XYZ file of C-alpha atoms in Angstrom:
565
model
C 128.760 178.826 322.121
C 127.880 182.243 323.377
C 125.760 184.587 322.184
C 128.435 186.547 319.834
C 129.836 183.641 318.620
C 126.415 183.099 316.816
C 126.567 186.486 314.881
C 128.015 186.327 311.165
C 131.357 188.387 310.721
C 130.953 191.439 309.787
C 131.485 192.979 305.690
C 134.988 194.551 306.426
C 135.862 190.435 307.204
C 133.178 189.186 304.829
C 132.275 189.611 301.418
C 128.266 188.748 300.814
C 129.621 187.388 297.093
C 131.286 184.737 298.111
C 131.391 181.878 296.096
C 129.504 179.184 298.349
C 131.005 175.467 298.034
C 129.758 172.788 296.334
C 126.981 171.393 298.658
C 125.987 174.956 299.441
C 128.348 175.685 302.506
C 131.218 178.082 302.241
C 133.180 176.724 305.309
C 132.600 175.733 308.838
C 133.424 172.384 310.596
C 130.875 169.335 310.768
C 129.529 170.464 306.452
C 127.652 172.886 308.780
C 127.663 176.041 307.218
C 126.965 179.309 309.189
C 125.688 181.050 306.154
C 123.116 179.951 302.777
C 122.828 182.126 300.199
C 119.817 182.095 298.280
C 122.030 181.769 295.116
C 123.471 178.831 295.392
C 123.472 175.562 294.217
C 121.856 172.854 295.480
C 123.742 169.928 296.404
C 124.205 167.918 293.245
C 123.563 170.824 290.580
C 127.284 171.373 290.800
C 128.174 172.567 286.719
C 130.908 169.979 286.175
C 135.011 170.745 286.429
C 136.445 171.357 282.894
C 139.004 169.178 281.729
C 142.442 170.513 281.928
C 143.164 172.573 278.669
C 139.895 173.484 277.998
C 139.040 177.005 278.411
C 137.355 178.009 281.437
C 133.929 179.751 279.557
C 132.261 178.802 276.376
C 130.054 180.705 274.198
C 127.573 179.125 271.339
C 129.658 182.548 269.321
C 132.830 181.339 269.599
C 135.152 179.787 267.248
C 135.231 176.190 266.501
C 139.288 175.150 267.605
C 141.498 175.788 264.152
C 139.541 178.924 263.077
C 140.939 181.800 265.573
C 141.673 184.708 263.760
C 145.277 185.955 264.439
C 145.194 189.664 266.526
C 147.169 192.052 265.366
C 150.425 192.852 267.681
C 149.732 195.375 270.362
C 146.717 196.810 272.252
C 143.792 197.042 271.107
C 143.176 200.693 269.976
C 139.175 202.168 269.334
C 138.171 201.043 265.819
C 136.345 202.937 263.191
C 133.422 201.915 261.720
C 134.671 201.744 258.239
C 137.841 199.220 259.472
C 137.989 195.869 258.561
C 136.705 193.601 261.321
C 139.045 191.205 263.388
C 137.132 188.218 262.308
C 136.561 189.761 258.306
C 137.810 187.462 255.978
C 137.490 188.662 251.842
C 135.583 186.148 250.413
C 136.771 185.165 246.774
C 133.502 186.586 245.113
C 132.737 186.041 241.458
C 130.144 187.527 239.320
C 127.234 185.184 238.145
C 127.820 186.404 234.855
C 131.515 185.704 235.143
C 134.228 188.883 235.016
C 134.839 190.277 232.234
C 138.236 190.800 230.275
C 138.182 194.350 228.831
C 141.135 195.484 226.865
C 142.935 198.286 228.402
C 145.019 198.837 225.371
C 145.193 201.375 222.531
C 143.235 198.814 220.720
C 140.117 201.560 220.662
C 139.415 205.019 221.753
C 140.234 205.302 225.818
C 136.451 206.785 225.634
C 135.067 203.559 224.560
C 137.040 201.958 227.393
C 135.857 203.952 229.692
C 132.284 204.065 229.131
C 131.757 200.501 228.710
C 133.914 200.239 232.259
C 131.417 203.099 233.834
C 128.196 201.414 232.864
C 129.651 198.178 234.510
C 128.584 197.801 238.095
C 131.309 198.078 240.403
C 132.265 194.606 241.514
C 132.536 193.714 237.564
C 135.119 196.548 236.799
C 138.660 195.422 235.937
C 141.615 196.423 237.757
C 143.772 198.668 236.491
C 147.030 198.380 235.077
C 149.291 200.232 238.144
C 152.149 202.097 236.422
C 155.449 201.148 236.849
C 155.947 204.691 237.676
C 153.597 205.040 240.027
C 154.248 202.320 241.597
C 158.107 202.605 242.739
C 157.422 205.423 243.910
C 154.460 204.199 246.169
C 151.121 206.322 243.887
C 150.588 210.048 244.237
C 148.433 211.692 246.455
C 144.944 210.383 246.491
C 143.667 214.114 247.330
C 145.953 215.320 244.064
C 144.864 212.780 241.871
C 140.834 213.794 242.340
C 141.285 217.178 242.111
C 143.176 217.032 238.745
C 140.220 214.911 237.748
C 137.887 217.948 238.492
C 139.870 220.471 236.888
C 140.009 218.193 233.579
C 136.197 217.749 234.200
C 135.681 221.241 234.833
C 137.192 222.162 231.061
C 135.407 219.543 229.244
C 131.867 220.716 230.915
C 132.679 224.315 230.714
C 133.200 223.835 226.899
C 129.755 222.452 226.448
C 131.158 218.635 226.412
C 128.259 216.170 227.646
C 127.725 214.975 230.665
C 128.358 211.441 229.563
C 131.982 211.752 227.549
C 132.901 213.904 230.938
C 132.426 211.246 233.082
C 134.396 208.883 231.113
C 137.311 211.536 231.147
C 137.477 211.710 234.545
C 137.202 208.229 234.715
C 140.441 207.837 232.591
C 142.408 209.878 234.785
C 141.368 208.107 237.927
C 142.168 205.105 236.526
C 145.337 206.171 234.389
C 146.717 206.522 238.078
C 145.569 203.723 240.151
C 142.648 204.693 241.644
C 140.123 202.099 240.334
C 136.828 202.681 242.388
C 135.768 205.803 241.504
C 132.128 206.931 240.875
C 132.129 210.118 238.989
C 128.826 212.336 239.016
C 127.867 215.596 236.750
C 125.685 217.253 236.666
C 124.737 221.434 234.878
C 126.990 223.424 237.067
C 128.717 220.677 239.583
C 130.665 217.708 239.812
C 131.817 215.425 242.406
C 134.262 212.258 242.240
C 134.197 209.560 245.553
C 137.136 207.139 245.307
C 136.580 204.216 247.827
C 139.689 201.903 248.297
C 137.886 199.330 249.790
C 134.679 198.155 250.789
C 135.879 198.836 254.564
C 138.235 201.827 254.127
C 136.941 205.233 254.220
C 136.393 206.853 250.501
C 137.527 210.096 249.996
C 135.429 212.682 248.449
C 136.140 215.993 246.149
C 133.353 218.201 243.873
C 134.216 221.099 241.989
C 131.665 223.757 240.911
C 131.523 225.141 236.994
C 130.793 229.281 237.507
C 131.795 230.134 233.910
C 131.092 228.483 230.051
C 133.041 229.406 227.487
C 132.936 227.895 223.604
C 136.546 227.290 223.339
C 137.547 224.211 220.794
C 140.490 224.123 220.588
C 141.372 223.911 224.479
C 138.793 220.889 224.237
C 140.859 219.849 222.181
C 143.710 219.953 223.773
C 142.521 218.667 226.919
C 141.399 215.389 224.921
C 144.972 214.972 224.362
C 146.485 215.515 227.743
C 143.142 212.553 228.690
C 144.316 210.453 225.567
C 148.557 210.800 226.968
C 147.459 209.729 230.674
C 145.369 207.108 229.328
C 148.237 205.575 227.123
C 150.653 203.659 229.984
C 154.058 203.974 227.738
C 153.591 207.538 227.913
C 151.312 208.538 230.242
C 152.833 211.557 232.201
C 153.367 212.384 235.768
C 151.055 214.241 238.043
C 153.217 217.309 238.026
C 153.442 217.214 234.446
C 149.959 216.254 234.062
C 149.788 219.851 236.343
C 151.562 221.484 234.394
C 150.188 221.045 231.084
C 146.845 221.510 232.490
C 148.100 225.292 233.581
C 148.979 225.526 230.050
C 146.227 224.557 228.420
C 144.340 227.127 230.764
C 146.839 230.520 230.203
C 146.937 229.746 226.072
C 145.087 232.209 223.769
C 142.040 232.170 221.854
C 143.519 230.987 218.642
C 141.035 233.744 216.406
C 141.158 237.220 218.043
C 138.071 239.182 218.997
C 137.883 241.234 215.431
C 138.131 237.801 213.600
C 134.866 236.361 214.947
C 133.048 239.059 214.997
C 133.633 239.192 210.958
C 132.962 235.281 211.289
C 129.317 236.506 212.556
C 128.587 238.642 209.991
C 129.681 236.491 206.613
C 128.021 233.715 208.656
C 124.581 235.912 208.629
C 125.022 236.813 205.023
C 125.439 232.994 204.259
C 122.363 232.309 206.210
C 121.091 234.858 203.711
C 122.011 233.904 200.774
C 120.281 230.370 201.739
C 116.948 231.723 201.950
C 116.997 233.448 198.337
C 119.140 236.840 199.011
C 121.536 238.672 196.915
C 124.482 240.272 197.236
C 122.716 243.428 198.661
C 121.156 241.073 201.374
C 124.849 239.490 201.904
C 126.272 242.560 202.912
C 122.723 243.820 204.959
C 123.209 240.381 206.654
C 126.581 240.763 207.623
C 126.803 244.137 208.589
C 123.729 244.026 211.224
C 125.455 240.692 212.591
C 128.485 241.752 212.923
C 127.027 245.323 214.809
C 124.837 242.656 216.969
C 127.924 240.922 217.732
C 130.003 244.358 219.307
C 127.020 244.997 221.481
C 126.722 241.527 222.767
C 130.401 242.685 223.582
C 129.669 245.201 225.005
C 127.041 243.921 227.116
C 129.113 241.413 228.250
C 132.011 243.606 229.253
C 129.762 245.250 231.388
C 128.388 241.956 233.096
C 124.655 242.020 232.018
C 123.725 238.279 232.059
C 123.570 235.977 228.429
C 119.644 236.259 228.590
C 120.293 240.565 227.883
C 123.290 239.587 225.225
C 121.056 237.775 223.284
C 118.116 240.570 223.140
C 120.555 242.995 222.197
C 122.164 240.734 219.692
C 119.092 240.052 218.351
C 117.731 243.521 217.073
C 120.356 245.122 214.599
C 119.363 242.228 212.292
C 116.087 243.102 212.323
C 116.303 246.715 212.708
C 118.256 246.371 209.216
C 115.577 244.663 207.312
C 113.031 246.818 208.828
C 115.462 250.164 207.579
C 115.365 248.395 204.278
C 112.065 247.872 204.166
C 111.257 251.281 205.397
C 113.398 252.887 202.874
C 111.551 251.062 199.719
C 114.729 248.694 198.991
C 113.433 246.338 196.384
C 114.962 243.473 198.620
C 114.355 240.814 201.051
C 114.427 242.560 204.151
C 112.802 238.644 205.850
C 116.622 237.006 204.452
C 118.326 239.414 206.112
C 116.574 239.104 209.730
C 116.723 235.670 208.562
C 120.590 235.319 208.141
C 120.723 237.024 211.877
C 119.189 234.529 213.730
C 121.303 232.327 212.252
C 124.130 233.513 214.274
C 122.049 233.740 217.082
C 120.324 230.317 217.710
C 121.978 228.162 220.614
C 122.146 224.887 218.408
C 125.412 223.790 220.168
C 123.909 224.059 223.477
C 120.779 222.224 222.176
C 122.808 219.153 220.624
C 124.078 219.159 224.281
C 121.239 219.271 226.267
C 119.384 215.984 224.028
C 122.523 213.699 224.470
C 122.353 214.293 227.556
C 118.463 212.950 227.993
C 119.732 210.262 225.639
C 121.762 208.946 227.321
C 120.205 208.833 230.932
C 121.493 212.092 232.377
C 118.082 213.550 233.611
C 119.047 216.557 235.274
C 121.475 217.879 233.184
C 119.673 217.835 229.977
C 116.761 219.596 231.747
C 119.328 222.012 232.706
C 120.737 222.928 229.014
C 117.520 222.477 227.964
C 115.951 225.136 229.809
C 119.153 227.761 228.945
C 118.534 226.822 225.609
C 114.895 228.181 226.144
C 116.216 231.195 228.206
C 118.213 231.927 225.087
C 115.322 231.293 222.423
C 113.040 233.556 224.611
C 116.066 236.715 224.622
C 116.059 236.344 220.701
C 113.043 236.346 220.743
C 112.152 239.250 222.940
C 114.594 241.202 220.665
C 113.487 240.804 217.417
C 109.717 241.308 218.534
C 110.769 244.760 219.659
C 111.827 245.660 216.424
C 109.061 243.654 214.358
C 106.564 245.286 216.491
C 107.964 248.889 215.946
C 108.368 248.472 212.485
C 104.886 247.294 212.067
C 103.843 250.180 213.702
C 105.494 252.136 211.522
C 104.171 250.399 208.018
C 106.572 248.360 207.345
C 105.333 245.897 205.265
C 107.374 242.560 205.800
C 106.109 239.781 204.095
C 107.055 236.339 205.216
C 106.840 234.669 201.528
C 109.313 237.333 200.154
C 111.981 234.565 202.172
C 110.920 231.924 199.980
C 112.844 231.424 197.650
C 115.617 229.476 196.661
C 119.368 230.039 195.212
C 120.495 227.931 192.987
C 122.323 224.465 194.422
C 125.744 225.268 193.564
C 125.261 228.044 195.261
C 123.236 226.745 198.017
C 126.261 224.831 198.755
C 128.583 227.090 198.859
C 126.963 229.067 201.086
C 126.425 225.920 203.429
C 129.854 225.743 203.282
C 130.657 229.171 204.208
C 128.052 229.055 206.857
C 129.922 226.097 208.857
C 133.504 227.722 208.011
C 132.766 230.806 209.858
C 131.020 228.806 212.462
C 133.718 226.473 213.254
C 136.302 230.025 213.896
C 133.050 231.152 216.354
C 133.514 228.214 218.287
C 137.429 228.584 217.956
C 138.019 225.233 216.351
C 141.680 224.351 215.403
C 142.742 225.130 212.351
C 143.076 221.814 211.212
C 139.322 220.917 211.378
C 138.041 223.797 209.900
C 138.053 222.329 206.430
C 137.102 218.855 208.040
C 134.170 220.645 209.268
C 133.060 222.590 206.609
C 133.115 219.483 204.202
C 130.832 217.739 206.250
C 128.058 220.785 206.574
C 128.085 220.609 202.829
C 127.571 217.366 202.328
C 124.682 217.843 205.098
C 123.005 220.546 203.318
C 123.285 218.547 200.023
C 121.536 215.657 201.514
C 119.048 218.155 203.135
C 118.248 219.287 199.478
C 118.383 216.437 197.877
C 115.292 214.324 199.976
C 113.329 217.527 200.273
C 113.664 219.219 197.285
C 114.057 216.776 194.730
C 112.682 214.541 197.067
C 109.728 216.027 198.436
C 110.454 214.353 201.846
C 108.955 216.536 204.635
C 111.315 219.250 206.417
C 111.997 217.744 209.414
C 112.456 213.993 208.466
C 115.456 215.727 206.044
C 117.070 217.561 208.773
C 117.355 214.515 210.488
C 118.587 212.325 208.007
C 121.133 214.992 207.347
C 122.210 215.501 210.838
C 121.945 211.993 211.635
C 125.188 212.026 208.087
C 126.838 215.255 210.124
C 126.667 212.726 213.816
C 128.154 209.354 211.949
C 131.263 211.658 210.090
C 132.054 213.302 213.269
C 132.294 210.340 215.549
C 134.266 208.573 212.635
C 136.887 211.418 212.451
C 136.730 211.999 216.484
C 137.942 207.373 216.696
C 140.406 208.328 214.070
C 141.967 211.329 216.269
C 141.291 210.199 219.321
C 139.421 213.720 220.260
C 135.731 214.534 221.367
C 133.376 215.066 218.169
C 132.414 217.996 218.974
C 134.563 219.942 217.112
C 133.054 218.153 213.508
C 129.580 218.151 214.078
C 128.445 221.402 216.054
C 129.732 223.388 213.127
C 128.266 220.869 210.692
C 124.361 222.050 211.750
C 124.968 225.293 210.979
C 122.660 225.826 207.814
C 120.064 223.181 209.350
C 119.580 225.347 211.886
C 115.717 226.710 211.546
C 116.329 230.242 211.830
C 113.638 230.953 208.678
C 110.919 228.967 210.625
C 111.661 231.631 213.767
C 111.537 234.075 212.118
C 108.067 233.726 209.945
C 106.787 232.765 213.593
C 107.834 235.591 215.448
C 106.999 237.592 212.617
C 102.944 236.082 212.435
C 102.636 237.007 216.701
C 103.718 240.493 215.635
C 101.352 240.602 212.852
C 99.009 239.677 215.852
C 97.975 235.964 213.359
C 99.149 233.873 216.525
C 97.783 230.924 215.231
C 100.686 230.916 212.352
C 102.957 232.506 214.592
C 102.395 229.297 216.893
C 102.314 226.506 214.209
C 105.720 228.293 212.797
C 107.488 228.137 216.128
C 106.310 224.769 216.455
C 108.023 224.008 213.693
C 111.135 225.260 214.817
C 111.526 223.498 217.739
C 110.785 219.945 215.589
C 113.518 220.814 213.422
C 115.765 221.787 216.261
C 114.853 218.585 218.272
C 115.236 216.568 214.841
C 118.689 218.128 214.598
C 119.874 217.321 217.844
C 118.171 213.815 217.842
C 119.428 212.864 214.423
C 122.978 213.935 215.460
C 123.117 211.759 218.370
C 121.828 208.626 217.082
C 124.191 209.577 213.955
C 127.186 208.919 217.153
C 125.470 205.677 218.655
C 125.289 204.050 215.497
C 128.860 204.783 214.460
C 129.553 202.873 217.920
C 127.115 199.817 217.200
C 129.123 198.888 214.094
C 132.622 199.666 215.292
C 135.547 197.491 216.798
C 134.250 197.673 220.958
C 136.861 196.794 224.103
C 137.586 192.985 223.230
C 135.681 190.380 225.260
C 133.019 192.832 227.213
C 130.448 190.494 228.220
C 127.862 190.852 226.248
C 129.310 193.924 224.009
C 128.321 197.615 224.369
C 126.375 198.065 227.375
C 123.623 200.250 227.101
C 123.295 203.619 228.809
C 119.912 202.169 230.835
C 119.297 203.893 233.876
C 115.863 203.352 234.524
C 113.226 200.076 233.682
C 113.471 198.736 230.341
C 114.692 195.656 227.364
């Protein structure tokens, strides 16, 4: 054999990764290997040949025979992190406590049904009953349903509704169109909602910001009727019809004109002055001061000034009226005039809503609402203190004890009912609810007078019990009409607002008696909290003893978001 015959073939003729034969040879005659690889298996350690029909390669992660997952037809495309894996199979999951059966019929108000399901984990919520119309048409577009839901929630939140009730309404709208895996979230100025069809589908999220707030309980009641119709499977309107009704609600004018609201503010201040011992002259003076302050506040609002300055300006005329009567040596109770003017300005609605949000676990929204109440109250304090300070400097002798007189019980009940009626007009309530809330306000003042004047209970305890009855009756009336409880409770707590305690505190501060002033303002704050907690407690008591969604596991679930029992 020549020298050139012993040279190995070139790379073009033979690859360096040629698989060696069993025994370590690559070819050649007489079993002689022309080349030997250092990675070749030694002779006798060759892997056994696969049996006919067996896969060439096996893995410890391979599925056993008979458990192969069928592959979709066509070529594989690039997948998403949220797409369903090819080997995924939905498990038949049942919670340890079982899946509760919640009745979706109209045997109870939709507020209770939606609130019960919102307080359940997502995995335990029953699927909604799909409407026949939605099933035939393939269902509405998810983004449009979420947009309608946010618009409805915006009207409710801007009207002063509590955060939990707004979430319940948003959840009811989504479920009425078959979107069950929804999570609404409500804060003071932002509403958001997220919908995820399943655990492996991409979620859809939308949000909306509430920039303007207005008190119109007629519009609030119309929105509740729309949500109630959407929750009824028999009369549920289509998506286009719901949009049309929502646009009509937005276009509707207020039920009372601007001059009517001004007159209502004056009558409210006059009625409040009678509650603290005022006579006819005091009634007229307080009414004129409140009407002038209301017009000045409207003027500031038209110029775009923030609400802080509106409250400051509105608080000045009633205080100026009382100081002017004192300087003119008119034999009237000037303190009653100023106290009556304060009743028309105290933000009782925002206070009740803020405390309610805090008690139900919406702490961010509650903090924002209470901060808003604090700003309004500071604005009132600034306006009244400016007038009182100049009045004291001019020699006005304002005696806090002058407003401690009381009128006849029947006159007080009549004044409290007039106060509630005018308060309802200022809140733009429907005419059908004005009479009911007027009677509720009279009941509240009767209970307060019986406990405080006759029974000699503390004013805080008497206020809390009276406000609790207001909340109880308001919740019962709202359940009867499937509406919001605000129109039946907010105006009824008007006679209980701490106008006199607020005025006494401000007057003591203006006279450099800081200790007495702070004590009186602390009493006003305690009365305000008693009103808010009493209203919320009355509403909760009504839900405890009334019929719940049938089969709800464990009864009505508490709004528990922190550790507890």
